[in-house]
Tab-separated table of C-alpha atoms and ligand atoms in Angstrom:
chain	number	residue	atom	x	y	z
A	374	UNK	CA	0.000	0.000	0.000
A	375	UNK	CA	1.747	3.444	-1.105
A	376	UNK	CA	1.373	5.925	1.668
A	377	UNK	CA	3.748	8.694	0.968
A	378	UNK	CA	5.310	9.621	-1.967
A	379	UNK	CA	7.952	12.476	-2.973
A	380	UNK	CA	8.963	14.596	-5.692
A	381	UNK	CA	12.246	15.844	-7.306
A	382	UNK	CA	12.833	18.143	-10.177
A	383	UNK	CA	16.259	18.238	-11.630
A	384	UNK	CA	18.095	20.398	-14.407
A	385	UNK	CA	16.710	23.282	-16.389
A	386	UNK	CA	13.448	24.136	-16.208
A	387	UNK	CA	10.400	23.238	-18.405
A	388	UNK	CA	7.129	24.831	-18.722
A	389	UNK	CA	4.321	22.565	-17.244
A	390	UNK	CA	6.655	21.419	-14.074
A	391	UNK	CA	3.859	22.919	-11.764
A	392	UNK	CA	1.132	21.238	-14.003
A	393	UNK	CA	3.023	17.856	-13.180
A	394	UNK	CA	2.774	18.768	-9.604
A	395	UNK	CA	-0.407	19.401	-9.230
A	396	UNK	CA	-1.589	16.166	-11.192
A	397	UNK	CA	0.546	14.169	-8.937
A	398	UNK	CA	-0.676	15.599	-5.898
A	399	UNK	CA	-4.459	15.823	-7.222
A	400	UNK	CA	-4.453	11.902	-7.486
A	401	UNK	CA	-2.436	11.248	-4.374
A	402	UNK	CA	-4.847	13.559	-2.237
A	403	UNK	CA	-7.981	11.571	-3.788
A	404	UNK	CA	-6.334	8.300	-2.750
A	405	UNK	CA	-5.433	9.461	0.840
A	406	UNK	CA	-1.935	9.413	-0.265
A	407	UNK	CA	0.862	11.990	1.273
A	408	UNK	CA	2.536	14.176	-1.138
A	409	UNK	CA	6.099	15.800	-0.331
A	410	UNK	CA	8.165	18.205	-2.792
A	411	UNK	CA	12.038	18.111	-2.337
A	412	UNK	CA	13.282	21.340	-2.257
A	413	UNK	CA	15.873	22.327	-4.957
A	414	UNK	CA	15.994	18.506	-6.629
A	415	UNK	CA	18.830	16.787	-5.937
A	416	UNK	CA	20.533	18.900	-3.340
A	417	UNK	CA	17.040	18.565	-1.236
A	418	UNK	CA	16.715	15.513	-0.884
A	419	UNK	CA	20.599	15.282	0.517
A	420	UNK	CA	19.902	17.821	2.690
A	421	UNK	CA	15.898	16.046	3.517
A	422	UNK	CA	14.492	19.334	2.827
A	423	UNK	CA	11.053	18.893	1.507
A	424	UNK	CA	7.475	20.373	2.046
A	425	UNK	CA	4.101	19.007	2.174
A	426	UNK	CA	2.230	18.905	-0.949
A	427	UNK	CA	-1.191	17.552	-0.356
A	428	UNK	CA	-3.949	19.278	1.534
A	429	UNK	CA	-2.224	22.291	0.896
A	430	UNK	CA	-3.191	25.620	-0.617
A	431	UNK	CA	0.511	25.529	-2.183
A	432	UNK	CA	-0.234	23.799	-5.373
A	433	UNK	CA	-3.133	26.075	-5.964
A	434	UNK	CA	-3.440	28.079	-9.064
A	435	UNK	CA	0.306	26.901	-10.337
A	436	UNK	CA	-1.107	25.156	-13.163
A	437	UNK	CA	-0.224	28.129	-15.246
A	438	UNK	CA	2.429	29.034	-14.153
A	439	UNK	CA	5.933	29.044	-15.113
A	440	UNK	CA	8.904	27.737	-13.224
A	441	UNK	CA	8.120	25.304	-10.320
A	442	UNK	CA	7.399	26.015	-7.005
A	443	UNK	CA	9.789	23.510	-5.263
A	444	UNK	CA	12.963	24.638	-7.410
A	445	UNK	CA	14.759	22.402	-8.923
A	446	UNK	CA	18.813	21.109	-8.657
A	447	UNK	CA	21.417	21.801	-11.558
A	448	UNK	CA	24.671	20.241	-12.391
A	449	UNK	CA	24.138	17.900	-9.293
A	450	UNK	CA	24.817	14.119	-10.122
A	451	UNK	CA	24.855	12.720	-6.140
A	452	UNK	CA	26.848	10.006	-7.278
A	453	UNK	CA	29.565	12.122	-7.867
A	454	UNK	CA	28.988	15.275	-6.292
A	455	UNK	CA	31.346	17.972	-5.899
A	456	UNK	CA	32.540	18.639	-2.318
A	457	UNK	CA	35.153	20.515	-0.597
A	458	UNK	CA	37.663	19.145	1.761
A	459	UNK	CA	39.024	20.234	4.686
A	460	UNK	CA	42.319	21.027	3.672
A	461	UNK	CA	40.071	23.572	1.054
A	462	UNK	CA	40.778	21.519	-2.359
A	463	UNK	CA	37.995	20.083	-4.315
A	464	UNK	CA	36.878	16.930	-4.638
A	465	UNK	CA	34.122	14.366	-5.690
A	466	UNK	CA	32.046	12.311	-3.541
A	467	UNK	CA	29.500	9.448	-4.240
A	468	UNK	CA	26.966	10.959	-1.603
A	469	UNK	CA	23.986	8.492	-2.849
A	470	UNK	CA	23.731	6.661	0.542
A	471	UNK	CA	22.388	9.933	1.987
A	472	UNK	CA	20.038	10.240	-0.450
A	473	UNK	CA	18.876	6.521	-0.053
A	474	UNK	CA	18.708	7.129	3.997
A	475	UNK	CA	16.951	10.023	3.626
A	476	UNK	CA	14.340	8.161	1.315
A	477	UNK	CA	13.993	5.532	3.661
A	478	UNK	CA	13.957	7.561	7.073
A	479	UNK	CA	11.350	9.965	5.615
A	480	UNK	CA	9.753	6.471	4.647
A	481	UNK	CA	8.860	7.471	1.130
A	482	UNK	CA	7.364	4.585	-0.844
A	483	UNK	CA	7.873	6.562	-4.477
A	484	UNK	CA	10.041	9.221	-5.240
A	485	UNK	CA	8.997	10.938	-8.865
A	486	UNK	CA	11.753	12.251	-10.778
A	487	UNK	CA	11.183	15.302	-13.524
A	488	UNK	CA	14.002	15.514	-15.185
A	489	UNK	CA	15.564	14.968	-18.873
A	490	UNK	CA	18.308	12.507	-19.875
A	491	UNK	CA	20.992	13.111	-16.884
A	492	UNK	CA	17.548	13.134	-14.417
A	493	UNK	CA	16.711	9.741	-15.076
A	494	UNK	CA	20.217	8.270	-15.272
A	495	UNK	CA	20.636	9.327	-11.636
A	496	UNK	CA	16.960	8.092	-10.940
A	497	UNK	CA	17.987	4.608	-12.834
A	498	UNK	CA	21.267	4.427	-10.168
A	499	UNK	CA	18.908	4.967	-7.344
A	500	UNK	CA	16.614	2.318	-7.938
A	501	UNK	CA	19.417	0.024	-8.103
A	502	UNK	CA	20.152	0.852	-4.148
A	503	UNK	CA	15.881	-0.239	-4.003
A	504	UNK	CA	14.530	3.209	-4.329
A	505	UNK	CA	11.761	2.801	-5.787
A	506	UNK	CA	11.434	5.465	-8.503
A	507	UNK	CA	9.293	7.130	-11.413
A	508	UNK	CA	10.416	8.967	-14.250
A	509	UNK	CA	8.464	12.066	-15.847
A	510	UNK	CA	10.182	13.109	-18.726
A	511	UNK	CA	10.667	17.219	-18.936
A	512	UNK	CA	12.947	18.963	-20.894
A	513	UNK	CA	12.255	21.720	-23.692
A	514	UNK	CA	14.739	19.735	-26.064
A	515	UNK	CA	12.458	16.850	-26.329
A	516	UNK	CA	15.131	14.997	-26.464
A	517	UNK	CA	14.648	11.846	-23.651
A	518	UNK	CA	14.928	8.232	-24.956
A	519	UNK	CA	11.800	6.176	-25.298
A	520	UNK	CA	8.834	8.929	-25.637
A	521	UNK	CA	7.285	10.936	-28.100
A	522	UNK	CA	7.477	14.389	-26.119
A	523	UNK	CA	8.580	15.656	-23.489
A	524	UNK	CA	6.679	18.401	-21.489
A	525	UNK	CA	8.016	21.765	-22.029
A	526	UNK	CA	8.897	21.041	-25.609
A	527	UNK	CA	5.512	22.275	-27.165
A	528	UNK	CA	5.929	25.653	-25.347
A	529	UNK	CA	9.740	26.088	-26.160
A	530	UNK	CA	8.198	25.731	-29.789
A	531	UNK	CA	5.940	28.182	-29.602
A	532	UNK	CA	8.309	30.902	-27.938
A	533	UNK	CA	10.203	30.164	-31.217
A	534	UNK	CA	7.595	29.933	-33.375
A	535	UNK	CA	6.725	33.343	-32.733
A	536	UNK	CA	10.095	34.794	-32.933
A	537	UNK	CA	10.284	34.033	-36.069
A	538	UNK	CA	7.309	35.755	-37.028
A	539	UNK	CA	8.762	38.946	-35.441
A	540	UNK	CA	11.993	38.126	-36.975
A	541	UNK	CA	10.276	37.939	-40.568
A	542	UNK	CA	8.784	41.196	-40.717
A	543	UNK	CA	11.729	42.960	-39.939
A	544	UNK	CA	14.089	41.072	-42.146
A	545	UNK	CA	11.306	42.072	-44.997
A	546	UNK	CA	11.395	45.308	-44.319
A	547	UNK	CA	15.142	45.849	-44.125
A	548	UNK	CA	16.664	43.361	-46.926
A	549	UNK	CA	18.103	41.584	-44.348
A	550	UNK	CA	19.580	38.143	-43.320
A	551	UNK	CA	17.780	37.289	-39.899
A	552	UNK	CA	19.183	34.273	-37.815
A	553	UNK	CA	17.619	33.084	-34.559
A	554	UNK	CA	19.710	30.841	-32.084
A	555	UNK	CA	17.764	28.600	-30.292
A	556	UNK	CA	18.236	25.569	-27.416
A	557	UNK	CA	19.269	22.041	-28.469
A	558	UNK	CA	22.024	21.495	-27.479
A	559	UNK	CA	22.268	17.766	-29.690
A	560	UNK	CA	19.164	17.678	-30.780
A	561	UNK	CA	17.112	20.109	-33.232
A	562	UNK	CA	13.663	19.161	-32.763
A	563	UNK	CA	12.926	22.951	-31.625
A	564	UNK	CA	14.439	24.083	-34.678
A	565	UNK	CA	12.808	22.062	-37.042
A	566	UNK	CA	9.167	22.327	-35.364
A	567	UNK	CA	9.338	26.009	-35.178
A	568	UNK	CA	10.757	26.608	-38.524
A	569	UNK	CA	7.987	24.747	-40.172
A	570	UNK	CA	5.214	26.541	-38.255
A	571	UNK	CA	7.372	29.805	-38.510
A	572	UNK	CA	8.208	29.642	-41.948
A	573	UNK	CA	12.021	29.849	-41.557
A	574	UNK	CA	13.983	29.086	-44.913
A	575	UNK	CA	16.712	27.970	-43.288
A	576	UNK	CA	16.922	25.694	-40.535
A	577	UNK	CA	20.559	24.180	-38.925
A	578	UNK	CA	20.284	21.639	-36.745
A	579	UNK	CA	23.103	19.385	-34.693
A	580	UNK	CA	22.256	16.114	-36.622
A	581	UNK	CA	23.292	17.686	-39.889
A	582	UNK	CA	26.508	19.273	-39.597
A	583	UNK	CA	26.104	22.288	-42.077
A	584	UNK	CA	27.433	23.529	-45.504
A	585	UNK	CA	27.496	27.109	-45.389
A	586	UNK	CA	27.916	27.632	-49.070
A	587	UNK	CA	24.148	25.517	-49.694
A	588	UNK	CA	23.293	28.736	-47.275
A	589	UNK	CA	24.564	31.043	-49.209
A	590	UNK	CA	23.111	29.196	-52.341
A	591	UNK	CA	19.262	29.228	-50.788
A	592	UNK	CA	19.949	32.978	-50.060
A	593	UNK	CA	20.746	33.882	-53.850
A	594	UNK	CA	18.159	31.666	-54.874
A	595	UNK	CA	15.532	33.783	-53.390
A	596	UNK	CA	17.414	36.701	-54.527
A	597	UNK	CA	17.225	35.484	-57.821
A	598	UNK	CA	13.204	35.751	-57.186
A	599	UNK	CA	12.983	39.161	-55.519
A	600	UNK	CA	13.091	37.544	-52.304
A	601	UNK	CA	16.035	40.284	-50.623
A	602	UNK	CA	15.384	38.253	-47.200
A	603	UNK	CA	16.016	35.150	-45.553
A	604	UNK	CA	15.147	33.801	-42.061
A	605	UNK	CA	17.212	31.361	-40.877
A	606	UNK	CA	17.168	29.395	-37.689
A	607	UNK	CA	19.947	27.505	-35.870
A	608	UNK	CA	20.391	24.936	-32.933
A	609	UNK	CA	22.786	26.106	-30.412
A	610	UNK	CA	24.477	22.681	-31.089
A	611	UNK	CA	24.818	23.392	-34.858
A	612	UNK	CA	28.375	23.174	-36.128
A	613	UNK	CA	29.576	23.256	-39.679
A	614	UNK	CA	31.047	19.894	-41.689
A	615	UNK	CA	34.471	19.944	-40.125
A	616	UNK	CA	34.052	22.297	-37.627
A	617	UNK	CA	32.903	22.088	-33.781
A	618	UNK	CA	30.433	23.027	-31.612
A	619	UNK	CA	29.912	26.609	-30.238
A	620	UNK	CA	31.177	26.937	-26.742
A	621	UNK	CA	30.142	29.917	-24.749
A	622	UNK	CA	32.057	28.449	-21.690
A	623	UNK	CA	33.053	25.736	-19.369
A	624	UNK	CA	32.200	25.888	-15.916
A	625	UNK	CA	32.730	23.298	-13.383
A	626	UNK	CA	29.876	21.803	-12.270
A	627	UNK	CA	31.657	18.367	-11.445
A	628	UNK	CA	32.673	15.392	-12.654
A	629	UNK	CA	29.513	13.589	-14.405
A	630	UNK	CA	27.422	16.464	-15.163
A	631	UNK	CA	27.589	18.667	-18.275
A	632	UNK	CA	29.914	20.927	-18.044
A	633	UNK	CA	29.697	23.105	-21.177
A	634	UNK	CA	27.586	26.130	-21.384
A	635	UNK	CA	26.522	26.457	-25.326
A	636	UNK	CA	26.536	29.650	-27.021
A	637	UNK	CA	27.244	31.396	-30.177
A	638	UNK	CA	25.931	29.232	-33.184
A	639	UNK	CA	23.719	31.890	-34.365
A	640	UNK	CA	26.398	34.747	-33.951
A	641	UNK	CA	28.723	32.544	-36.338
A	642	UNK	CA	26.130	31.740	-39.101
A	643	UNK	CA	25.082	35.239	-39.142
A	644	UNK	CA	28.941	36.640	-39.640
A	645	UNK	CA	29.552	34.262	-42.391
A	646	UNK	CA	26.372	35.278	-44.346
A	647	UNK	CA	27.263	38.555	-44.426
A	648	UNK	CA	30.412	37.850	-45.582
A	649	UNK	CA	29.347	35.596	-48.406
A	650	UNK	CA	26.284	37.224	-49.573
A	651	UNK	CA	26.480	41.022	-49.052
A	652	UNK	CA	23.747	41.094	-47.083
A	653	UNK	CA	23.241	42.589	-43.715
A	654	UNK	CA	22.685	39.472	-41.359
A	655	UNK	CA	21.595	40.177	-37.947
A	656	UNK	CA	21.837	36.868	-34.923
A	657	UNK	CA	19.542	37.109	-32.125
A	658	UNK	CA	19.750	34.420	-29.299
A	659	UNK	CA	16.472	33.113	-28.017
A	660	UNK	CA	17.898	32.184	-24.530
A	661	UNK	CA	16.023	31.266	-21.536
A	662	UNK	CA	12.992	33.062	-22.645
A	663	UNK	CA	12.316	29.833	-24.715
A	664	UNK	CA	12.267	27.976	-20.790
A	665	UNK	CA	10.310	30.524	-18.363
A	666	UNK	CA	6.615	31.313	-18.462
A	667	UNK	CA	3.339	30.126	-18.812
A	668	UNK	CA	3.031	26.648	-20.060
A	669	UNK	CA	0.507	26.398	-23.628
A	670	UNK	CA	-2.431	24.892	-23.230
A	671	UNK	CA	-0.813	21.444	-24.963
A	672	UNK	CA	1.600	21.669	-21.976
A	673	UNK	CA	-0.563	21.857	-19.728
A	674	UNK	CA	-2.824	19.037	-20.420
A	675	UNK	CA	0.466	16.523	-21.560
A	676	UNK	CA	1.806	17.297	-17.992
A	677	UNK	CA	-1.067	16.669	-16.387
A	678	UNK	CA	-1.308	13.123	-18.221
A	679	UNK	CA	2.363	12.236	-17.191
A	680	UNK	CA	1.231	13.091	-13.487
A	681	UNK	CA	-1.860	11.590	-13.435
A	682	UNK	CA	-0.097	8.235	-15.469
A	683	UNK	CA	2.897	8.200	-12.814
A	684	UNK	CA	0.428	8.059	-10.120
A	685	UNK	CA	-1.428	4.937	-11.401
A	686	UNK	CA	1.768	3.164	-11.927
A	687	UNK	CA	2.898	3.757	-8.690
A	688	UNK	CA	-0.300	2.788	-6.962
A	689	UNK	CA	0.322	-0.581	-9.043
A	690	UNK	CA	3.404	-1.149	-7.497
A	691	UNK	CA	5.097	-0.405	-11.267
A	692	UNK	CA	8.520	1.327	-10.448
A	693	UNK	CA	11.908	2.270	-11.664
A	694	UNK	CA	10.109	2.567	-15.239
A	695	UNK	CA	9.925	6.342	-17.479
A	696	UNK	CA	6.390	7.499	-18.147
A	697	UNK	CA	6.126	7.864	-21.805
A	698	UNK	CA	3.529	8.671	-24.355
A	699	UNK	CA	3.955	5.945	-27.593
A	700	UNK	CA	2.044	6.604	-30.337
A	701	UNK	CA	-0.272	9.417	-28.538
A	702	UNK	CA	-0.926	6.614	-25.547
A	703	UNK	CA	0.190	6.733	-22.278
A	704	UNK	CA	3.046	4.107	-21.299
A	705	UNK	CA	5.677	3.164	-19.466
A	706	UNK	CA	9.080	2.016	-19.997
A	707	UNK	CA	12.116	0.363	-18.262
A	708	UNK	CA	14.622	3.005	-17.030
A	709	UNK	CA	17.332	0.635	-17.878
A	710	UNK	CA	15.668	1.226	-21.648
A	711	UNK	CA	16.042	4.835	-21.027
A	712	UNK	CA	19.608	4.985	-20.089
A	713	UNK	CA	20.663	2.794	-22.846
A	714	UNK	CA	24.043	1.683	-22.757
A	715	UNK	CA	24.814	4.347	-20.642
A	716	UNK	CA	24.572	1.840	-17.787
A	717	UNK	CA	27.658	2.888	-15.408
A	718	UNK	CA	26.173	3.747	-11.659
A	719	UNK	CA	27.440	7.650	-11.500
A	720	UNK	CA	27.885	8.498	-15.178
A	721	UNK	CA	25.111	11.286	-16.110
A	722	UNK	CA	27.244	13.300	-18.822
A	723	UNK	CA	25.025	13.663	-22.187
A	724	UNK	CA	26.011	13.846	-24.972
A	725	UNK	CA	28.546	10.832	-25.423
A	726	UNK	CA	28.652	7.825	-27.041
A	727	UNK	CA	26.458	6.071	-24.715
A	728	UNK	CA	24.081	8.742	-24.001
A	729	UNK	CA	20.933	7.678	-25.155
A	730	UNK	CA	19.292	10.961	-26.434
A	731	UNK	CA	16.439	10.824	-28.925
A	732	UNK	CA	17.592	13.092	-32.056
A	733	UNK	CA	15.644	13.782	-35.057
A	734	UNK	CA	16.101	10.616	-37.271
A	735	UNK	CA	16.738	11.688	-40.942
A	736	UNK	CA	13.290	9.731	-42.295
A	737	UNK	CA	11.332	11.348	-39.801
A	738	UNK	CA	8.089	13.588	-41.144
A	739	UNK	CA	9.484	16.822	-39.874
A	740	UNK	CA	12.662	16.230	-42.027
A	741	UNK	CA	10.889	15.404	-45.152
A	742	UNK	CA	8.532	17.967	-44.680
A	743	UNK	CA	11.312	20.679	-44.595
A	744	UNK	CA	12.817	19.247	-46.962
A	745	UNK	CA	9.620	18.745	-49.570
A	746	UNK	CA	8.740	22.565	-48.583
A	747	UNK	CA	12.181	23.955	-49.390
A	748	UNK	CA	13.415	25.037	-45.986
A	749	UNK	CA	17.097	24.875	-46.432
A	750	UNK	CA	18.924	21.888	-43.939
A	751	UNK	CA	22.575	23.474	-44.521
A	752	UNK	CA	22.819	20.112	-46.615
B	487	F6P	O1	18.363	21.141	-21.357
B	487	F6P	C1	17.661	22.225	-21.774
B	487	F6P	C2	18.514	23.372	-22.119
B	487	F6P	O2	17.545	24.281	-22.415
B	487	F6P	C3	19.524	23.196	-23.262
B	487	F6P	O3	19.001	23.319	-24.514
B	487	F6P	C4	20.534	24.266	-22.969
B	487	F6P	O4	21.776	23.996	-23.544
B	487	F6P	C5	20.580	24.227	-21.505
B	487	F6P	O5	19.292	23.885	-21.057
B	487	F6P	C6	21.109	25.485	-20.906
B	487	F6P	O6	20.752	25.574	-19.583
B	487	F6P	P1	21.724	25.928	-18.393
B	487	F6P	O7	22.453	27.170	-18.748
B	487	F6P	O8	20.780	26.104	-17.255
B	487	F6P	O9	22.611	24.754	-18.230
């Protein structure tokens, strides 16, 4: 019989966190079930700072509303976490057994973890210490193993989406080149969504390293046609054939987390097609703006399903498994499926060989569709 059950949020944030929330603590409170929110994600839960969720007027009227209300951890893999010693140096500590005390002391029967990729990899490495955990998959790349979407993503698009449209009118008006940086760091599935419904004629994305010169060649092709603008949009992971990815900086979160802050994609396609084409091209970086805020209505309701679903498994007894939609259904998976081969206890870092991130496959619709429409793939 579940009894108590807590939530943890880690990494960026994701618009529909609080929907999440409230849909777990919803069904828990109907099924005289206690709620508890860790505060801050990871670090929370070493520290066994949490709140009370249910029968509480806290997780009233969040369901709009950006952010989340218990915080959520960054750069904080507790397998490896970054500690300093007494003599003042640095140093890395596998602090999991806290974790796993503090799970067991505050006797919670189900611990739900919102998080992306590096999230559930941690989540995965507590259940094998018999925490029994639940994966809701958040992250505005949409780019977690073994679902369809991921909450946040739909939102992220739209912030895009509507750039664009801003970012057309003025590149009409002006002759000029307009590029728009947004997240994804290896995966472009904001890019490509949001320059279909935006109408981008460009769109660079990290699973096709990029030919600047078939740029340049889709910008003179609309010259050729009176068209004296173009509107193209880039992943922050974008690189060109040969080159690298744009680094804005490295900062030292410790070992096993992601270290490298992203940056700059869109300043670099934007100085090169200016050189080549004659054109004034103009970057502007989407940011965080793409992250905060009010969650869309699609949000909204696919958070509330992944709450609602990762209630029901756990009052089945159906742990250590990812909630996932699969074909437009509710499901779950494995969280050894999730993590892939990717399977060392402590090792969070996307982005490597094992990482098991879902990228845009090259048959997928969205690809053909750009590609059948004319938007430009740098390839
Ligand atoms: O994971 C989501 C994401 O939005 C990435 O696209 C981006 O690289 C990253 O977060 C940046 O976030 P932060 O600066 O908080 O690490």
């Amino acid at each position: 019989m579940l009894k108590k059950v807590g939530i943890l949020i880690n990494g960026g944030d994701a618009p529909g966190l609080n929907a999440v929330i409230r849909a777990i603590t919803r069904t828990a409170e109907r099924n005289n079930i206690e709620c508890y929110g860790f505060i801050d994600g990871y670090n929370g839960l070493l520290k066994n700072e949490f709140i009370r969720l249910d029968k509480s007027p806290i997780t009233s009227g969040i369901l709009n509303k950006g952010g989340a209300i218990i915080g959520s951890s960054l750069n904080s893999n507790v397998f490896k976490y970054k500690v300093i010693k007494k003599d003042g140096s640095e140093g890395y500590k596998n602090l999991s057994k806290i974790c796993v005390e503090n799970l067991k002391n505050d006797e919670i029967d189900c611990l739900f973890t919102l998080g992306g990729d590096s999230t559930q990899k941690s989540a995965r490495d507590l259940s094998l210490q018999g925490i029994h955990v639940i994966g809701v998959p958040k992250t505005i790349d949409n780019d977690v193993a073994c679902t369809d979407e991921t909450f946040g993503y739909n939102t992220a698009v739209s912030v895009a989406t509507e750039a664009l449209d801003r970012l057309h009118t003025t590149a009409e008006t002006h002759h000029r080149i307009m590029v728009l940086e947004v997240m994804g760091r290896y995966a472009g599935w904001i890019t490509l969504e949001a320059a279909i419904a935006g109408g981008a004629d460009v769109a660079l994305l990290p699973e096709i390293p990029y030919d600047i010169d078939k740029v340049v060649e889709k910008v003179k092709e609309r010259q050729n046609i009176g068209k004296n603008f173009t509107v193209v949009i880039v992943s922050e992971g974008a690189y060109p054939k040969g080159g690298s990815i744009s680094v804005k900086e490295t900062r030292d979160g410790g070992k096993g987390v992601i270290n490298i802050q992203l940056g700059g994609s869109g300043e670099l396609v934007a100085k090169e097609l200016e050189k080549r084409t004659g054109l004034i091209a103009r970057n502007t970086t989407l940011g965080y703006i793409q992250r905060g805020g009010s969650p869309t209505p699609s949000d909204r309701v696919l958070s509330s399903k992944y709450g609602a679903k990762a209630m029901e498994l756990a009052m089945k007894g159906k742990f250590n498994v990812l909630t996932v939609l699969k074909n437009g259904k509710l499901s779950s998976v494995p969280l050894e499926d999730v993590v892939g081969n990717n399977k060392k206890v402590g090792a969070v870092e996307g982005g490597t060989k094992d990482s098991n991130m879902k990228t845009i496959p090259m048959d997928h619709d969205l690809v053909k569709t750009a590609r059948s429409i004319g938007i430009c793939l740098g390839d």
